[in-house]
């Protein structure tokens, strides 16, 4: 269609809507170099959209190695290579762009819709909190070193000094005596309190053993009177993901069943007086390109998941 015919058609549309809803560039030979996909995170990762005039394969570009740990909705971490269709995961709102005022994407239940395997060029991202090996096109949530708001990064575009959003180091199931004691204690006397898990107990041997067991398992606790009676409240500190870790490691049945109230609809980034400063971010220390690797493609209902503690975009 010629420029004149295009302009005439737009004039008709604008007249029908009584406003200038469509315009053209001042240059009649203006060339569109890319076409937006309609999904902002994808457009950011593709530097504006799909290149005009050629086919582009998107599925499979956002991939992780098979040994990468994925956070499930049962609060356990499963290797990506063992995740199958129908698995429930902890996902989050893919609209992650926020500001220094504290906007945060919300955690949400997610389900694996498809999986696959590819061999792609990969990069190893090393941070002060953990590391991840993934395809160079894998999407990660972070902050540019000169910006304040969160956004999507291609793994291959990261440089030393950038920061990534961080949740927690993957944890393993505990099956020792301390974990069993804590599971029973929290099942009988525990509750979920905002971003914390707590239990109440009168002073004595049960309280003392519970506190000691939590400390041996690596948790930090606060102890304070629950009311005017003698009952003491013991709370696990460190933020929402530390509370999820306790439930995931020790697996008290009643609290595990109620655990969605701890994270569904809550902010992806930990905030509050019980969180350690800087616990929600990881600073990039090194970026190593490691050549072609086998990677797992995961397609999820939320378009997101958490990999090795790093909020990630799925392969879609």
CSV table of C-alpha atoms in Angstrom, one decimal:
chain,number,residue,atom,x,y,z
A,1,UNK,CA,0.0,0.0,0.0
A,2,UNK,CA,1.4,3.4,-1.0
A,3,UNK,CA,2.0,6.1,1.6
A,4,UNK,CA,-0.9,8.2,0.2
A,5,UNK,CA,-3.4,5.3,0.4
A,6,UNK,CA,-2.2,4.6,4.0
A,7,UNK,CA,-2.7,8.2,5.0
A,8,UNK,CA,-6.1,8.3,3.4
A,9,UNK,CA,-7.2,5.2,5.3
A,10,UNK,CA,-5.9,6.6,8.6
A,11,UNK,CA,-7.8,9.8,8.0
A,12,UNK,CA,-11.0,7.9,7.6
A,13,UNK,CA,-10.4,6.0,10.8
A,14,UNK,CA,-9.5,9.2,12.7
A,15,UNK,CA,-12.6,10.9,11.4
A,16,UNK,CA,-14.8,8.0,12.6
A,17,UNK,CA,-13.4,8.1,16.1
A,18,UNK,CA,-13.2,12.0,16.1
A,19,UNK,CA,-9.6,11.9,17.2
A,20,UNK,CA,-6.1,11.2,15.9
A,21,UNK,CA,-5.8,7.6,17.0
A,22,UNK,CA,-3.4,6.8,14.2
A,23,UNK,CA,-0.4,8.7,12.9
A,24,UNK,CA,2.5,8.0,10.6
A,25,UNK,CA,6.1,9.1,11.0
A,26,UNK,CA,7.1,12.3,9.3
A,27,UNK,CA,9.3,10.3,6.9
A,28,UNK,CA,7.1,8.5,4.3
A,29,UNK,CA,9.9,6.0,3.9
A,30,UNK,CA,10.0,5.2,7.6
A,31,UNK,CA,10.9,1.5,8.1
A,32,UNK,CA,9.6,-0.6,10.9
A,33,UNK,CA,12.5,-2.7,12.1
A,34,UNK,CA,10.7,-4.9,14.7
A,35,UNK,CA,7.2,-5.9,15.7
A,36,UNK,CA,6.2,-5.9,19.4
A,37,UNK,CA,5.0,-9.2,20.7
A,38,UNK,CA,2.4,-7.6,23.0
A,39,UNK,CA,4.3,-8.9,26.1
A,40,UNK,CA,6.5,-6.3,27.6
A,41,UNK,CA,9.0,-8.8,29.2
A,42,UNK,CA,9.5,-10.6,25.9
A,43,UNK,CA,9.9,-7.3,24.0
A,44,UNK,CA,12.6,-6.2,26.5
A,45,UNK,CA,14.4,-9.4,26.1
A,46,UNK,CA,14.2,-9.2,22.3
A,47,UNK,CA,15.3,-5.5,22.3
A,48,UNK,CA,12.0,-4.2,21.1
A,49,UNK,CA,10.2,-7.2,19.5
A,50,UNK,CA,10.4,-9.7,16.7
A,51,UNK,CA,12.8,-8.6,13.9
A,52,UNK,CA,10.8,-7.7,10.8
A,53,UNK,CA,11.0,-9.9,7.8
A,54,UNK,CA,12.2,-13.2,9.2
A,55,UNK,CA,10.9,-16.0,11.4
A,56,UNK,CA,12.1,-16.0,15.0
A,57,UNK,CA,11.9,-19.0,17.3
A,58,UNK,CA,11.0,-17.9,20.8
A,59,UNK,CA,10.2,-21.2,22.5
A,60,UNK,CA,13.2,-22.6,24.2
A,61,UNK,CA,15.3,-19.5,24.4
A,62,UNK,CA,14.7,-19.1,28.2
A,63,UNK,CA,16.2,-22.3,29.5
A,64,UNK,CA,18.2,-23.7,32.5
A,65,UNK,CA,20.5,-26.7,32.9
A,66,UNK,CA,18.9,-30.0,34.1
A,67,UNK,CA,20.5,-29.7,37.6
A,68,UNK,CA,19.0,-26.3,38.2
A,69,UNK,CA,16.7,-26.4,41.3
A,70,UNK,CA,13.1,-25.2,40.7
A,71,UNK,CA,10.9,-24.2,43.6
A,72,UNK,CA,7.6,-26.2,43.7
A,73,UNK,CA,4.4,-25.3,45.5
A,74,UNK,CA,5.1,-28.1,48.0
A,75,UNK,CA,8.0,-25.9,49.1
A,76,UNK,CA,10.6,-28.3,47.9
A,77,UNK,CA,13.2,-27.8,45.1
A,78,UNK,CA,13.2,-30.2,42.2
A,79,UNK,CA,15.9,-30.5,39.5
A,80,UNK,CA,14.7,-29.0,36.3
A,81,UNK,CA,15.5,-32.2,34.5
A,82,UNK,CA,13.0,-34.1,36.7
A,83,UNK,CA,10.1,-31.6,36.4
A,84,UNK,CA,7.2,-32.9,34.4
A,85,UNK,CA,4.0,-31.6,33.0
A,86,UNK,CA,1.4,-30.9,35.8
A,87,UNK,CA,4.0,-30.1,38.5
A,88,UNK,CA,2.9,-27.2,40.7
A,89,UNK,CA,5.4,-24.4,41.1
A,90,UNK,CA,5.8,-21.1,42.9
A,91,UNK,CA,5.5,-18.5,40.2
A,92,UNK,CA,5.0,-14.7,40.2
A,93,UNK,CA,3.5,-11.9,38.2
A,94,UNK,CA,5.7,-11.4,35.1
A,95,UNK,CA,5.0,-7.6,35.2
A,96,UNK,CA,8.0,-7.0,37.5
A,97,UNK,CA,8.8,-3.4,36.7
A,98,UNK,CA,8.8,-1.5,40.0
A,99,UNK,CA,10.2,1.5,41.6
A,100,UNK,CA,12.1,2.6,44.7
A,101,UNK,CA,8.8,3.1,46.4
A,102,UNK,CA,8.6,-0.6,46.8
A,103,UNK,CA,6.3,-2.0,44.1
A,104,UNK,CA,6.8,-5.8,44.0
A,105,UNK,CA,5.5,-8.5,41.7
A,106,UNK,CA,3.2,-10.9,43.6
A,107,UNK,CA,3.9,-14.6,44.1
A,108,UNK,CA,1.3,-17.0,42.6
A,109,UNK,CA,0.7,-20.7,42.0
A,110,UNK,CA,1.9,-21.9,38.7
A,111,UNK,CA,1.7,-25.2,36.8
A,112,UNK,CA,4.2,-26.8,34.3
A,113,UNK,CA,2.4,-26.9,31.0
A,114,UNK,CA,5.2,-28.4,28.9
A,115,UNK,CA,8.8,-29.4,29.1
A,116,UNK,CA,11.5,-30.1,26.5
A,117,UNK,CA,15.3,-30.4,26.0
A,118,UNK,CA,17.6,-28.4,23.8
A,119,UNK,CA,21.3,-27.7,23.3
A,120,UNK,CA,22.0,-23.9,23.4
A,121,UNK,CA,24.8,-21.5,24.0
A,122,UNK,CA,24.9,-20.9,27.8
A,123,UNK,CA,26.2,-18.5,30.3
A,124,UNK,CA,27.2,-19.0,34.0
A,125,UNK,CA,26.1,-16.1,36.2
A,126,UNK,CA,28.0,-16.0,39.6
A,127,UNK,CA,26.7,-13.7,42.3
A,128,UNK,CA,27.4,-13.1,46.0
A,129,UNK,CA,24.3,-15.2,46.9
A,130,UNK,CA,24.4,-18.0,44.4
A,131,UNK,CA,24.9,-19.0,40.7
A,132,UNK,CA,22.9,-20.2,37.8
A,133,UNK,CA,23.9,-21.7,34.4
A,134,UNK,CA,21.3,-21.0,31.7
A,135,UNK,CA,20.9,-20.1,28.0
A,136,UNK,CA,22.2,-16.7,27.0
A,137,UNK,CA,18.6,-15.7,26.3
A,138,UNK,CA,17.2,-16.8,29.6
A,139,UNK,CA,15.1,-14.1,31.3
A,140,UNK,CA,16.1,-13.0,34.9
A,141,UNK,CA,14.7,-10.2,37.0
A,142,UNK,CA,17.2,-7.6,38.1
A,143,UNK,CA,18.2,-4.0,38.5
A,144,UNK,CA,20.7,-2.3,36.2
A,145,UNK,CA,23.6,-0.8,38.1
A,146,UNK,CA,22.6,2.7,37.1
A,147,UNK,CA,18.8,2.3,37.5
A,148,UNK,CA,16.5,1.8,40.5
A,149,UNK,CA,13.5,-0.1,39.0
A,150,UNK,CA,13.4,-3.8,38.5
A,151,UNK,CA,13.2,-5.2,34.9
A,152,UNK,CA,13.8,-8.3,32.8
A,153,UNK,CA,17.4,-9.0,31.7
A,154,UNK,CA,18.8,-11.5,29.2
A,155,UNK,CA,21.3,-13.5,31.0
A,156,UNK,CA,23.9,-12.9,28.2
A,157,UNK,CA,23.5,-9.1,28.7
A,158,UNK,CA,24.4,-9.1,32.4
A,159,UNK,CA,27.7,-7.5,33.4
A,160,UNK,CA,29.6,-7.4,36.7
A,161,UNK,CA,28.0,-4.9,39.0
A,162,UNK,CA,24.4,-5.6,37.9
A,163,UNK,CA,22.1,-6.9,40.6
A,164,UNK,CA,19.5,-9.7,40.3
A,165,UNK,CA,16.4,-10.2,42.5
A,166,UNK,CA,17.2,-13.0,45.0
A,167,UNK,CA,14.8,-15.2,47.0
A,168,UNK,CA,16.7,-17.9,48.9
A,169,UNK,CA,19.3,-20.6,48.5
A,170,UNK,CA,17.6,-23.9,47.5
A,171,UNK,CA,17.1,-26.1,50.6
A,172,UNK,CA,17.0,-29.8,51.1
A,173,UNK,CA,14.6,-32.0,53.0
A,174,UNK,CA,15.7,-32.6,56.6
A,175,UNK,CA,15.0,-36.0,58.2
A,176,UNK,CA,17.0,-35.9,61.3
A,177,UNK,CA,15.9,-35.8,65.0
A,178,UNK,CA,15.8,-32.0,65.2
A,179,UNK,CA,13.6,-31.7,62.0
A,180,UNK,CA,11.2,-34.3,63.4
A,181,UNK,CA,11.0,-32.5,66.7
A,182,UNK,CA,10.3,-29.2,65.0
A,183,UNK,CA,7.7,-30.7,62.7
A,184,UNK,CA,5.8,-32.0,65.7
A,185,UNK,CA,6.1,-28.8,67.6
A,186,UNK,CA,4.9,-26.6,64.8
A,187,UNK,CA,2.1,-29.0,63.9
A,188,UNK,CA,0.8,-28.9,67.4
A,189,UNK,CA,1.5,-25.4,68.5
A,190,UNK,CA,2.5,-23.4,65.4
A,191,UNK,CA,0.9,-20.8,63.2
A,192,UNK,CA,1.6,-18.6,60.2
A,193,UNK,CA,1.9,-14.9,61.2
A,194,UNK,CA,2.2,-12.7,58.1
A,195,UNK,CA,5.7,-13.5,56.7
A,196,UNK,CA,6.7,-15.5,59.7
A,197,UNK,CA,6.1,-18.9,61.3
A,198,UNK,CA,5.8,-19.1,65.1
A,199,UNK,CA,4.9,-21.5,67.8
A,200,UNK,CA,3.8,-20.9,71.4
A,201,UNK,CA,5.0,-22.8,74.5
A,202,UNK,CA,5.2,-22.4,78.2
A,203,UNK,CA,8.7,-22.0,79.6
A,204,UNK,CA,10.3,-25.4,80.2
A,205,UNK,CA,12.1,-28.3,78.5
A,206,UNK,CA,9.9,-28.4,75.4
A,207,UNK,CA,10.4,-24.6,74.7
A,208,UNK,CA,14.2,-24.9,75.3
A,209,UNK,CA,14.5,-28.0,73.1
A,210,UNK,CA,12.5,-26.3,70.3
A,211,UNK,CA,14.7,-23.2,70.4
A,212,UNK,CA,17.9,-25.3,70.4
A,213,UNK,CA,16.7,-27.5,67.5
A,214,UNK,CA,15.8,-24.5,65.4
A,215,UNK,CA,19.3,-23.0,65.9
A,216,UNK,CA,21.0,-26.3,65.1
A,217,UNK,CA,19.0,-26.3,61.8
A,218,UNK,CA,20.4,-22.9,61.0
A,219,UNK,CA,17.4,-20.7,61.8
A,220,UNK,CA,17.5,-17.4,63.6
A,221,UNK,CA,14.7,-16.9,66.2
A,222,UNK,CA,13.1,-14.3,68.4
A,223,UNK,CA,11.5,-15.2,71.7
A,224,UNK,CA,9.0,-12.9,73.4
A,225,UNK,CA,5.9,-13.1,75.7
A,226,UNK,CA,2.8,-14.0,73.7
A,227,UNK,CA,0.4,-12.4,76.2
A,228,UNK,CA,0.0,-11.7,79.9
A,229,UNK,CA,0.3,-15.4,80.7
A,230,UNK,CA,3.5,-17.3,80.7
A,231,UNK,CA,3.3,-18.5,77.1
A,232,UNK,CA,6.3,-17.5,75.0
A,233,UNK,CA,6.2,-17.0,71.2
A,234,UNK,CA,9.1,-18.3,69.2
A,235,UNK,CA,9.3,-16.8,65.7
A,236,UNK,CA,11.6,-17.7,62.8
A,237,UNK,CA,13.1,-14.5,61.4
A,238,UNK,CA,14.7,-13.6,58.1
A,239,UNK,CA,11.6,-13.1,55.9
A,240,UNK,CA,9.0,-15.0,54.0
A,241,UNK,CA,11.4,-17.4,52.2
A,242,UNK,CA,13.0,-18.3,55.5
A,243,UNK,CA,9.6,-19.3,56.8
A,244,UNK,CA,8.9,-21.3,53.6
A,245,UNK,CA,12.3,-23.0,54.1
A,246,UNK,CA,11.3,-24.2,57.6
A,247,UNK,CA,8.1,-25.7,56.3
A,248,UNK,CA,9.8,-27.1,53.3
A,249,UNK,CA,12.7,-28.7,55.2
A,250,UNK,CA,10.8,-30.0,58.2
A,251,UNK,CA,7.4,-30.5,56.6
A,252,UNK,CA,4.9,-30.2,59.5
A,253,UNK,CA,1.8,-31.6,57.9
A,254,UNK,CA,-0.8,-29.1,59.1
A,255,UNK,CA,1.4,-26.1,58.3
A,256,UNK,CA,2.4,-27.5,54.9
A,257,UNK,CA,-1.3,-27.7,54.0
A,258,UNK,CA,-1.8,-24.1,55.1
A,259,UNK,CA,1.5,-22.8,53.6
A,260,UNK,CA,-0.1,-21.1,50.5
A,261,UNK,CA,-1.4,-18.3,52.9
A,262,UNK,CA,2.3,-17.6,53.6
A,263,UNK,CA,3.2,-16.8,50.0
A,264,UNK,CA,0.2,-16.6,47.5
A,265,UNK,CA,-0.4,-13.0,46.6
A,266,UNK,CA,2.6,-11.8,48.6
A,267,UNK,CA,5.4,-9.7,47.3
A,268,UNK,CA,8.2,-11.4,45.4
A,269,UNK,CA,10.8,-9.3,47.3
A,270,UNK,CA,11.1,-9.7,51.1
A,271,UNK,CA,10.5,-6.5,53.1
A,272,UNK,CA,9.9,-5.7,56.7
A,273,UNK,CA,11.6,-5.6,60.1
A,274,UNK,CA,12.3,-9.3,60.2
A,275,UNK,CA,14.3,-9.3,56.9
A,276,UNK,CA,18.1,-8.9,56.7
A,277,UNK,CA,19.2,-5.8,54.8
A,278,UNK,CA,19.9,-6.6,51.2
A,279,UNK,CA,18.3,-10.0,51.4
A,280,UNK,CA,16.3,-9.4,48.3
A,281,UNK,CA,19.1,-8.9,45.8
A,282,UNK,CA,22.3,-10.6,44.6
A,283,UNK,CA,25.2,-8.7,43.0
A,284,UNK,CA,26.7,-10.1,39.8
A,285,UNK,CA,30.4,-11.0,40.4
A,286,UNK,CA,31.2,-12.8,37.2
A,287,UNK,CA,29.7,-13.7,33.8
A,288,UNK,CA,31.2,-16.8,32.1
A,289,UNK,CA,30.2,-17.9,28.6
A,290,UNK,CA,30.4,-21.8,28.7
A,291,UNK,CA,29.4,-22.8,25.2
A,292,UNK,CA,26.6,-25.1,24.2
A,293,UNK,CA,24.9,-27.1,27.0
A,294,UNK,CA,21.9,-29.3,27.4
A,295,UNK,CA,19.1,-27.1,28.8
A,296,UNK,CA,15.5,-27.8,29.9
A,297,UNK,CA,12.7,-25.7,28.5
A,298,UNK,CA,9.8,-25.2,30.9
A,299,UNK,CA,6.5,-23.6,29.9
A,300,UNK,CA,4.4,-22.6,32.9
A,301,UNK,CA,1.0,-21.1,33.4
A,302,UNK,CA,2.3,-18.0,35.1
A,303,UNK,CA,5.1,-17.6,32.5
A,304,UNK,CA,7.5,-17.5,35.4
A,305,UNK,CA,9.3,-19.7,38.0
A,306,UNK,CA,12.1,-19.5,40.5
A,307,UNK,CA,15.4,-21.2,39.5
A,308,UNK,CA,18.3,-21.7,42.0
A,309,UNK,CA,16.8,-18.8,43.9
A,310,UNK,CA,16.6,-16.4,40.9
A,311,UNK,CA,13.1,-15.4,39.6
A,312,UNK,CA,13.1,-16.4,35.9
A,313,UNK,CA,11.0,-16.3,32.8
A,314,UNK,CA,9.7,-19.5,31.3
A,315,UNK,CA,10.2,-20.8,27.8
A,316,UNK,CA,7.3,-19.5,25.9
